[in-house]
């Protein structure tokens, strides 16, 4: 409990982006620690992922922010392809262009990596924090991965990097 109330006294900090509409309905938009800031523009990973999965070859995708020497953060995307769609440089460029078409030039992914699967929790949430740490060559041993449903996909990320 201390973790949730220690940031601001009397206020519960849960780490999710949320908004309320005029009717009092609340919407959870994603994790606040997943927000990516590319060249001063804030984007949620799900916004990028939603565009990538529009491609007929893509089953699912994960986007993470990675260090960029000019923009501060860049986008690195991990993509799972449908059966019968082999990875290729041409497909990689198509996916980058697709992101530009819907999100703008500044949010063009720097890298697109093809993987067999994405690490997810039992509730089907993509474990982007672990993906990012693996990409950066950092240890993930201290992370709580007890709810991970697909630990074998951590290796798929390692192999793609």
mmCIF file with all atom_site columns, C-alpha atoms in Angstrom:
data_model
loop_
_atom_site.group_PDB
_atom_site.id
_atom_site.type_symbol
_atom_site.label_atom_id
_atom_site.label_alt_id
_atom_site.label_comp_id
_atom_site.label_asym_id
_atom_site.label_entity_id
_atom_site.label_seq_id
_atom_site.pdbx_PDB_ins_code
_atom_site.Cartn_x
_atom_site.Cartn_y
_atom_site.Cartn_z
_atom_site.occupancy
_atom_site.B_iso_or_equiv
_atom_site.pdbx_formal_charge
_atom_site.auth_seq_id
_atom_site.auth_comp_id
_atom_site.auth_asym_id
_atom_site.auth_atom_id
_atom_site.pdbx_PDB_model_num
ATOM 1   C CA . UNK A 1 1   ? 0.000   0.000   0.000   1.00 0.00 ? 1   UNK A CA 1
ATOM 2   C CA . UNK A 1 2   ? 2.859   2.370   0.735   1.00 0.00 ? 2   UNK A CA 1
ATOM 3   C CA . UNK A 1 3   ? 3.923   2.249   -2.928  1.00 0.00 ? 3   UNK A CA 1
ATOM 4   C CA . UNK A 1 4   ? 0.537   3.509   -4.099  1.00 0.00 ? 4   UNK A CA 1
ATOM 5   C CA . UNK A 1 5   ? 0.222   6.339   -1.565  1.00 0.00 ? 5   UNK A CA 1
ATOM 6   C CA . UNK A 1 6   ? 3.853   7.444   -1.129  1.00 0.00 ? 6   UNK A CA 1
ATOM 7   C CA . UNK A 1 7   ? 4.057   9.768   -4.131  1.00 0.00 ? 7   UNK A CA 1
ATOM 8   C CA . UNK A 1 8   ? 1.417   12.252  -2.922  1.00 0.00 ? 8   UNK A CA 1
ATOM 9   C CA . UNK A 1 9   ? -0.111  12.041  0.578   1.00 0.00 ? 9   UNK A CA 1
ATOM 10  C CA . UNK A 1 10  ? -3.721  10.861  0.456   1.00 0.00 ? 10  UNK A CA 1
ATOM 11  C CA . UNK A 1 11  ? -3.626  10.249  -3.302  1.00 0.00 ? 11  UNK A CA 1
ATOM 12  C CA . UNK A 1 12  ? -3.556  6.784   -4.818  1.00 0.00 ? 12  UNK A CA 1
ATOM 13  C CA . UNK A 1 13  ? -0.958  6.567   -7.604  1.00 0.00 ? 13  UNK A CA 1
ATOM 14  C CA . UNK A 1 14  ? -1.623  3.568   -9.845  1.00 0.00 ? 14  UNK A CA 1
ATOM 15  C CA . UNK A 1 15  ? 0.626   4.378   -12.825 1.00 0.00 ? 15  UNK A CA 1
ATOM 16  C CA . UNK A 1 16  ? -2.099  4.297   -15.478 1.00 0.00 ? 16  UNK A CA 1
ATOM 17  C CA . UNK A 1 17  ? -3.125  7.126   -17.795 1.00 0.00 ? 17  UNK A CA 1
ATOM 18  C CA . UNK A 1 18  ? -6.812  7.733   -17.328 1.00 0.00 ? 18  UNK A CA 1
ATOM 19  C CA . UNK A 1 19  ? -9.345  10.342  -18.297 1.00 0.00 ? 19  UNK A CA 1
ATOM 20  C CA . UNK A 1 20  ? -12.893 11.126  -17.298 1.00 0.00 ? 20  UNK A CA 1
ATOM 21  C CA . UNK A 1 21  ? -15.502 12.438  -19.701 1.00 0.00 ? 21  UNK A CA 1
ATOM 22  C CA . UNK A 1 22  ? -18.307 14.910  -19.002 1.00 0.00 ? 22  UNK A CA 1
ATOM 23  C CA . UNK A 1 23  ? -20.664 12.096  -17.973 1.00 0.00 ? 23  UNK A CA 1
ATOM 24  C CA . UNK A 1 24  ? -18.255 10.893  -15.300 1.00 0.00 ? 24  UNK A CA 1
ATOM 25  C CA . UNK A 1 25  ? -17.106 7.824   -17.237 1.00 0.00 ? 25  UNK A CA 1
ATOM 26  C CA . UNK A 1 26  ? -13.467 6.876   -16.701 1.00 0.00 ? 26  UNK A CA 1
ATOM 27  C CA . UNK A 1 27  ? -11.241 5.467   -19.439 1.00 0.00 ? 27  UNK A CA 1
ATOM 28  C CA . UNK A 1 28  ? -7.921  3.726   -18.814 1.00 0.00 ? 28  UNK A CA 1
ATOM 29  C CA . UNK A 1 29  ? -5.614  4.617   -21.690 1.00 0.00 ? 29  UNK A CA 1
ATOM 30  C CA . UNK A 1 30  ? -2.462  2.720   -20.766 1.00 0.00 ? 30  UNK A CA 1
ATOM 31  C CA . UNK A 1 31  ? 0.505   2.819   -18.453 1.00 0.00 ? 31  UNK A CA 1
ATOM 32  C CA . UNK A 1 32  ? 1.985   6.245   -17.808 1.00 0.00 ? 32  UNK A CA 1
ATOM 33  C CA . UNK A 1 33  ? 5.448   4.714   -17.724 1.00 0.00 ? 33  UNK A CA 1
ATOM 34  C CA . UNK A 1 34  ? 4.916   3.397   -21.277 1.00 0.00 ? 34  UNK A CA 1
ATOM 35  C CA . UNK A 1 35  ? 4.486   6.885   -22.785 1.00 0.00 ? 35  UNK A CA 1
ATOM 36  C CA . UNK A 1 36  ? 7.128   7.639   -25.408 1.00 0.00 ? 36  UNK A CA 1
ATOM 37  C CA . UNK A 1 37  ? 8.329   11.180  -26.160 1.00 0.00 ? 37  UNK A CA 1
ATOM 38  C CA . UNK A 1 38  ? 9.794   11.420  -29.665 1.00 0.00 ? 38  UNK A CA 1
ATOM 39  C CA . UNK A 1 39  ? 11.151  14.848  -30.624 1.00 0.00 ? 39  UNK A CA 1
ATOM 40  C CA . UNK A 1 40  ? 8.825   16.487  -28.104 1.00 0.00 ? 40  UNK A CA 1
ATOM 41  C CA . UNK A 1 41  ? 5.743   14.564  -29.239 1.00 0.00 ? 41  UNK A CA 1
ATOM 42  C CA . UNK A 1 42  ? 4.128   12.214  -26.740 1.00 0.00 ? 42  UNK A CA 1
ATOM 43  C CA . UNK A 1 43  ? 2.750   8.965   -28.095 1.00 0.00 ? 43  UNK A CA 1
ATOM 44  C CA . UNK A 1 44  ? 1.411   5.877   -26.420 1.00 0.00 ? 44  UNK A CA 1
ATOM 45  C CA . UNK A 1 45  ? 2.764   2.552   -27.623 1.00 0.00 ? 45  UNK A CA 1
ATOM 46  C CA . UNK A 1 46  ? -0.743  1.317   -28.348 1.00 0.00 ? 46  UNK A CA 1
ATOM 47  C CA . UNK A 1 47  ? -1.200  4.146   -30.875 1.00 0.00 ? 47  UNK A CA 1
ATOM 48  C CA . UNK A 1 48  ? 1.837   2.955   -32.827 1.00 0.00 ? 48  UNK A CA 1
ATOM 49  C CA . UNK A 1 49  ? 0.910   -0.711  -32.452 1.00 0.00 ? 49  UNK A CA 1
ATOM 50  C CA . UNK A 1 50  ? -2.629  -0.074  -33.709 1.00 0.00 ? 50  UNK A CA 1
ATOM 51  C CA . UNK A 1 51  ? -1.228  1.289   -36.966 1.00 0.00 ? 51  UNK A CA 1
ATOM 52  C CA . UNK A 1 52  ? 1.239   -1.563  -37.462 1.00 0.00 ? 52  UNK A CA 1
ATOM 53  C CA . UNK A 1 53  ? -1.400  -4.254  -37.025 1.00 0.00 ? 53  UNK A CA 1
ATOM 54  C CA . UNK A 1 54  ? -3.403  -2.702  -39.864 1.00 0.00 ? 54  UNK A CA 1
ATOM 55  C CA . UNK A 1 55  ? -0.902  -4.348  -42.204 1.00 0.00 ? 55  UNK A CA 1
ATOM 56  C CA . UNK A 1 56  ? -2.274  -7.675  -43.473 1.00 0.00 ? 56  UNK A CA 1
ATOM 57  C CA . UNK A 1 57  ? 0.969   -9.498  -42.596 1.00 0.00 ? 57  UNK A CA 1
ATOM 58  C CA . UNK A 1 58  ? 0.990   -8.456  -38.921 1.00 0.00 ? 58  UNK A CA 1
ATOM 59  C CA . UNK A 1 59  ? -0.612  -10.378 -36.047 1.00 0.00 ? 59  UNK A CA 1
ATOM 60  C CA . UNK A 1 60  ? 0.550   -8.152  -33.202 1.00 0.00 ? 60  UNK A CA 1
ATOM 61  C CA . UNK A 1 61  ? 3.143   -5.542  -32.353 1.00 0.00 ? 61  UNK A CA 1
ATOM 62  C CA . UNK A 1 62  ? 4.874   -3.866  -29.431 1.00 0.00 ? 62  UNK A CA 1
ATOM 63  C CA . UNK A 1 63  ? 6.399   -0.388  -29.523 1.00 0.00 ? 63  UNK A CA 1
ATOM 64  C CA . UNK A 1 64  ? 8.953   0.856   -27.015 1.00 0.00 ? 64  UNK A CA 1
ATOM 65  C CA . UNK A 1 65  ? 10.880  4.072   -26.609 1.00 0.00 ? 65  UNK A CA 1
ATOM 66  C CA . UNK A 1 66  ? 14.620  3.750   -27.090 1.00 0.00 ? 66  UNK A CA 1
ATOM 67  C CA . UNK A 1 67  ? 17.416  6.320   -26.807 1.00 0.00 ? 67  UNK A CA 1
ATOM 68  C CA . UNK A 1 68  ? 17.916  8.505   -29.870 1.00 0.00 ? 68  UNK A CA 1
ATOM 69  C CA . UNK A 1 69  ? 20.840  10.953  -30.194 1.00 0.00 ? 69  UNK A CA 1
ATOM 70  C CA . UNK A 1 70  ? 18.754  13.752  -31.727 1.00 0.00 ? 70  UNK A CA 1
ATOM 71  C CA . UNK A 1 71  ? 15.099  13.133  -30.823 1.00 0.00 ? 71  UNK A CA 1
ATOM 72  C CA . UNK A 1 72  ? 15.744  12.061  -27.221 1.00 0.00 ? 72  UNK A CA 1
ATOM 73  C CA . UNK A 1 73  ? 13.669  8.939   -27.742 1.00 0.00 ? 73  UNK A CA 1
ATOM 74  C CA . UNK A 1 74  ? 12.984  6.957   -30.862 1.00 0.00 ? 74  UNK A CA 1
ATOM 75  C CA . UNK A 1 75  ? 10.590  4.137   -31.630 1.00 0.00 ? 75  UNK A CA 1
ATOM 76  C CA . UNK A 1 76  ? 11.614  0.516   -31.809 1.00 0.00 ? 76  UNK A CA 1
ATOM 77  C CA . UNK A 1 77  ? 8.866   -1.903  -32.782 1.00 0.00 ? 77  UNK A CA 1
ATOM 78  C CA . UNK A 1 78  ? 8.684   -5.657  -32.354 1.00 0.00 ? 78  UNK A CA 1
ATOM 79  C CA . UNK A 1 79  ? 6.319   -7.351  -34.797 1.00 0.00 ? 79  UNK A CA 1
ATOM 80  C CA . UNK A 1 80  ? 4.807   -10.840 -34.972 1.00 0.00 ? 80  UNK A CA 1
ATOM 81  C CA . UNK A 1 81  ? 3.935   -11.897 -38.514 1.00 0.00 ? 81  UNK A CA 1
ATOM 82  C CA . UNK A 1 82  ? 1.076   -14.100 -39.653 1.00 0.00 ? 82  UNK A CA 1
ATOM 83  C CA . UNK A 1 83  ? 1.926   -17.541 -40.989 1.00 0.00 ? 83  UNK A CA 1
ATOM 84  C CA . UNK A 1 84  ? 2.985   -17.389 -44.616 1.00 0.00 ? 84  UNK A CA 1
ATOM 85  C CA . UNK A 1 85  ? 4.483   -13.900 -44.343 1.00 0.00 ? 85  UNK A CA 1
ATOM 86  C CA . UNK A 1 86  ? 8.267   -14.137 -44.124 1.00 0.00 ? 86  UNK A CA 1
ATOM 87  C CA . UNK A 1 87  ? 10.263  -11.280 -42.618 1.00 0.00 ? 87  UNK A CA 1
ATOM 88  C CA . UNK A 1 88  ? 12.025  -9.063  -45.143 1.00 0.00 ? 88  UNK A CA 1
ATOM 89  C CA . UNK A 1 89  ? 13.645  -5.660  -45.409 1.00 0.00 ? 89  UNK A CA 1
ATOM 90  C CA . UNK A 1 90  ? 10.878  -4.621  -47.812 1.00 0.00 ? 90  UNK A CA 1
ATOM 91  C CA . UNK A 1 91  ? 8.198   -5.496  -45.239 1.00 0.00 ? 91  UNK A CA 1
ATOM 92  C CA . UNK A 1 92  ? 10.158  -3.683  -42.540 1.00 0.00 ? 92  UNK A CA 1
ATOM 93  C CA . UNK A 1 93  ? 10.128  -0.498  -44.680 1.00 0.00 ? 93  UNK A CA 1
ATOM 94  C CA . UNK A 1 94  ? 6.416   -0.953  -45.480 1.00 0.00 ? 94  UNK A CA 1
ATOM 95  C CA . UNK A 1 95  ? 5.656   -1.020  -41.760 1.00 0.00 ? 95  UNK A CA 1
ATOM 96  C CA . UNK A 1 96  ? 7.723   2.098   -41.100 1.00 0.00 ? 96  UNK A CA 1
ATOM 97  C CA . UNK A 1 97  ? 5.932   3.872   -43.960 1.00 0.00 ? 97  UNK A CA 1
ATOM 98  C CA . UNK A 1 98  ? 2.555   2.742   -42.618 1.00 0.00 ? 98  UNK A CA 1
ATOM 99  C CA . UNK A 1 99  ? 3.350   4.366   -39.280 1.00 0.00 ? 99  UNK A CA 1
ATOM 100 C CA . UNK A 1 100 ? 4.324   7.601   -41.057 1.00 0.00 ? 100 UNK A CA 1
ATOM 101 C CA . UNK A 1 101 ? 1.076   7.583   -43.039 1.00 0.00 ? 101 UNK A CA 1
ATOM 102 C CA . UNK A 1 102 ? -1.044  7.575   -39.880 1.00 0.00 ? 102 UNK A CA 1
ATOM 103 C CA . UNK A 1 103 ? 1.205   9.139   -37.240 1.00 0.00 ? 103 UNK A CA 1
ATOM 104 C CA . UNK A 1 104 ? 3.468   11.550  -39.131 1.00 0.00 ? 104 UNK A CA 1
ATOM 105 C CA . UNK A 1 105 ? 7.130   11.621  -40.154 1.00 0.00 ? 105 UNK A CA 1
ATOM 106 C CA . UNK A 1 106 ? 8.501   12.358  -36.702 1.00 0.00 ? 106 UNK A CA 1
ATOM 107 C CA . UNK A 1 107 ? 6.977   9.118   -35.369 1.00 0.00 ? 107 UNK A CA 1
ATOM 108 C CA . UNK A 1 108 ? 8.537   6.871   -38.009 1.00 0.00 ? 108 UNK A CA 1
ATOM 109 C CA . UNK A 1 109 ? 9.945   3.820   -36.203 1.00 0.00 ? 109 UNK A CA 1
ATOM 110 C CA . UNK A 1 110 ? 13.736  3.733   -36.145 1.00 0.00 ? 110 UNK A CA 1
ATOM 111 C CA . UNK A 1 111 ? 13.726  -0.039  -36.084 1.00 0.00 ? 111 UNK A CA 1
ATOM 112 C CA . UNK A 1 112 ? 11.277  -2.843  -36.751 1.00 0.00 ? 112 UNK A CA 1
ATOM 113 C CA . UNK A 1 113 ? 12.284  -6.242  -35.381 1.00 0.00 ? 113 UNK A CA 1
ATOM 114 C CA . UNK A 1 114 ? 10.491  -9.447  -36.312 1.00 0.00 ? 114 UNK A CA 1
ATOM 115 C CA . UNK A 1 115 ? 9.850   -11.873 -33.432 1.00 0.00 ? 115 UNK A CA 1
ATOM 116 C CA . UNK A 1 116 ? 8.041   -15.190 -32.916 1.00 0.00 ? 116 UNK A CA 1
ATOM 117 C CA . UNK A 1 117 ? 5.881   -13.806 -30.126 1.00 0.00 ? 117 UNK A CA 1
ATOM 118 C CA . UNK A 1 118 ? 5.593   -11.071 -27.515 1.00 0.00 ? 118 UNK A CA 1
ATOM 119 C CA . UNK A 1 119 ? 6.011   -11.607 -23.779 1.00 0.00 ? 119 UNK A CA 1
ATOM 120 C CA . UNK A 1 120 ? 2.643   -11.072 -22.094 1.00 0.00 ? 120 UNK A CA 1
ATOM 121 C CA . UNK A 1 121 ? 1.058   -11.478 -18.706 1.00 0.00 ? 121 UNK A CA 1
ATOM 122 C CA . UNK A 1 122 ? -1.743  -13.931 -18.045 1.00 0.00 ? 122 UNK A CA 1
ATOM 123 C CA . UNK A 1 123 ? -4.151  -11.033 -18.584 1.00 0.00 ? 123 UNK A CA 1
ATOM 124 C CA . UNK A 1 124 ? -2.645  -10.548 -22.096 1.00 0.00 ? 124 UNK A CA 1
ATOM 125 C CA . UNK A 1 125 ? -0.800  -7.294  -21.358 1.00 0.00 ? 125 UNK A CA 1
ATOM 126 C CA . UNK A 1 126 ? 2.420   -6.886  -23.326 1.00 0.00 ? 126 UNK A CA 1
ATOM 127 C CA . UNK A 1 127 ? 5.386   -6.577  -20.953 1.00 0.00 ? 127 UNK A CA 1
ATOM 128 C CA . UNK A 1 128 ? 6.960   -3.571  -22.679 1.00 0.00 ? 128 UNK A CA 1
ATOM 129 C CA . UNK A 1 129 ? 9.259   -2.787  -19.767 1.00 0.00 ? 129 UNK A CA 1
ATOM 130 C CA . UNK A 1 130 ? 11.010  -6.131  -20.149 1.00 0.00 ? 130 UNK A CA 1
ATOM 131 C CA . UNK A 1 131 ? 11.167  -5.739  -23.932 1.00 0.00 ? 131 UNK A CA 1
ATOM 132 C CA . UNK A 1 132 ? 12.807  -2.325  -23.571 1.00 0.00 ? 132 UNK A CA 1
ATOM 133 C CA . UNK A 1 133 ? 15.314  -3.543  -20.986 1.00 0.00 ? 133 UNK A CA 1
ATOM 134 C CA . UNK A 1 134 ? 16.299  -6.497  -23.168 1.00 0.00 ? 134 UNK A CA 1
ATOM 135 C CA . UNK A 1 135 ? 16.732  -4.162  -26.145 1.00 0.00 ? 135 UNK A CA 1
ATOM 136 C CA . UNK A 1 136 ? 18.985  -1.902  -24.058 1.00 0.00 ? 136 UNK A CA 1
ATOM 137 C CA . UNK A 1 137 ? 21.020  -4.861  -22.792 1.00 0.00 ? 137 UNK A CA 1
ATOM 138 C CA . UNK A 1 138 ? 19.841  -4.378  -19.217 1.00 0.00 ? 138 UNK A CA 1
ATOM 139 C CA . UNK A 1 139 ? 19.062  -7.130  -16.731 1.00 0.00 ? 139 UNK A CA 1
ATOM 140 C CA . UNK A 1 140 ? 15.441  -8.071  -16.154 1.00 0.00 ? 140 UNK A CA 1
ATOM 141 C CA . UNK A 1 141 ? 16.086  -10.346 -13.168 1.00 0.00 ? 141 UNK A CA 1
ATOM 142 C CA . UNK A 1 142 ? 14.878  -7.709  -10.679 1.00 0.00 ? 142 UNK A CA 1
ATOM 143 C CA . UNK A 1 143 ? 11.537  -7.260  -12.485 1.00 0.00 ? 143 UNK A CA 1
ATOM 144 C CA . UNK A 1 144 ? 8.439   -9.017  -11.193 1.00 0.00 ? 144 UNK A CA 1
ATOM 145 C CA . UNK A 1 145 ? 7.690   -11.395 -14.049 1.00 0.00 ? 145 UNK A CA 1
ATOM 146 C CA . UNK A 1 146 ? 5.639   -13.799 -11.935 1.00 0.00 ? 146 UNK A CA 1
ATOM 147 C CA . UNK A 1 147 ? 2.505   -13.131 -13.994 1.00 0.00 ? 147 UNK A CA 1
ATOM 148 C CA . UNK A 1 148 ? 4.283   -13.785 -17.292 1.00 0.00 ? 148 UNK A CA 1
ATOM 149 C CA . UNK A 1 149 ? 2.307   -16.223 -19.412 1.00 0.00 ? 149 UNK A CA 1
ATOM 150 C CA . UNK A 1 150 ? 4.839   -16.568 -22.226 1.00 0.00 ? 150 UNK A CA 1
ATOM 151 C CA . UNK A 1 151 ? 8.393   -16.413 -20.842 1.00 0.00 ? 151 UNK A CA 1
ATOM 152 C CA . UNK A 1 152 ? 9.757   -18.125 -23.959 1.00 0.00 ? 152 UNK A CA 1
ATOM 153 C CA . UNK A 1 153 ? 9.051   -14.946 -25.897 1.00 0.00 ? 153 UNK A CA 1
ATOM 154 C CA . UNK A 1 154 ? 11.660  -13.075 -23.853 1.00 0.00 ? 154 UNK A CA 1
ATOM 155 C CA . UNK A 1 155 ? 14.212  -15.192 -25.715 1.00 0.00 ? 155 UNK A CA 1
ATOM 156 C CA . UNK A 1 156 ? 12.597  -14.251 -29.033 1.00 0.00 ? 156 UNK A CA 1
ATOM 157 C CA . UNK A 1 157 ? 13.172  -10.586 -28.146 1.00 0.00 ? 157 UNK A CA 1
ATOM 158 C CA . UNK A 1 158 ? 16.806  -11.303 -27.203 1.00 0.00 ? 158 UNK A CA 1
ATOM 159 C CA . UNK A 1 159 ? 17.385  -13.040 -30.525 1.00 0.00 ? 159 UNK A CA 1
ATOM 160 C CA . UNK A 1 160 ? 15.887  -10.132 -32.486 1.00 0.00 ? 160 UNK A CA 1
ATOM 161 C CA . UNK A 1 161 ? 18.137  -7.611  -30.784 1.00 0.00 ? 161 UNK A CA 1
#
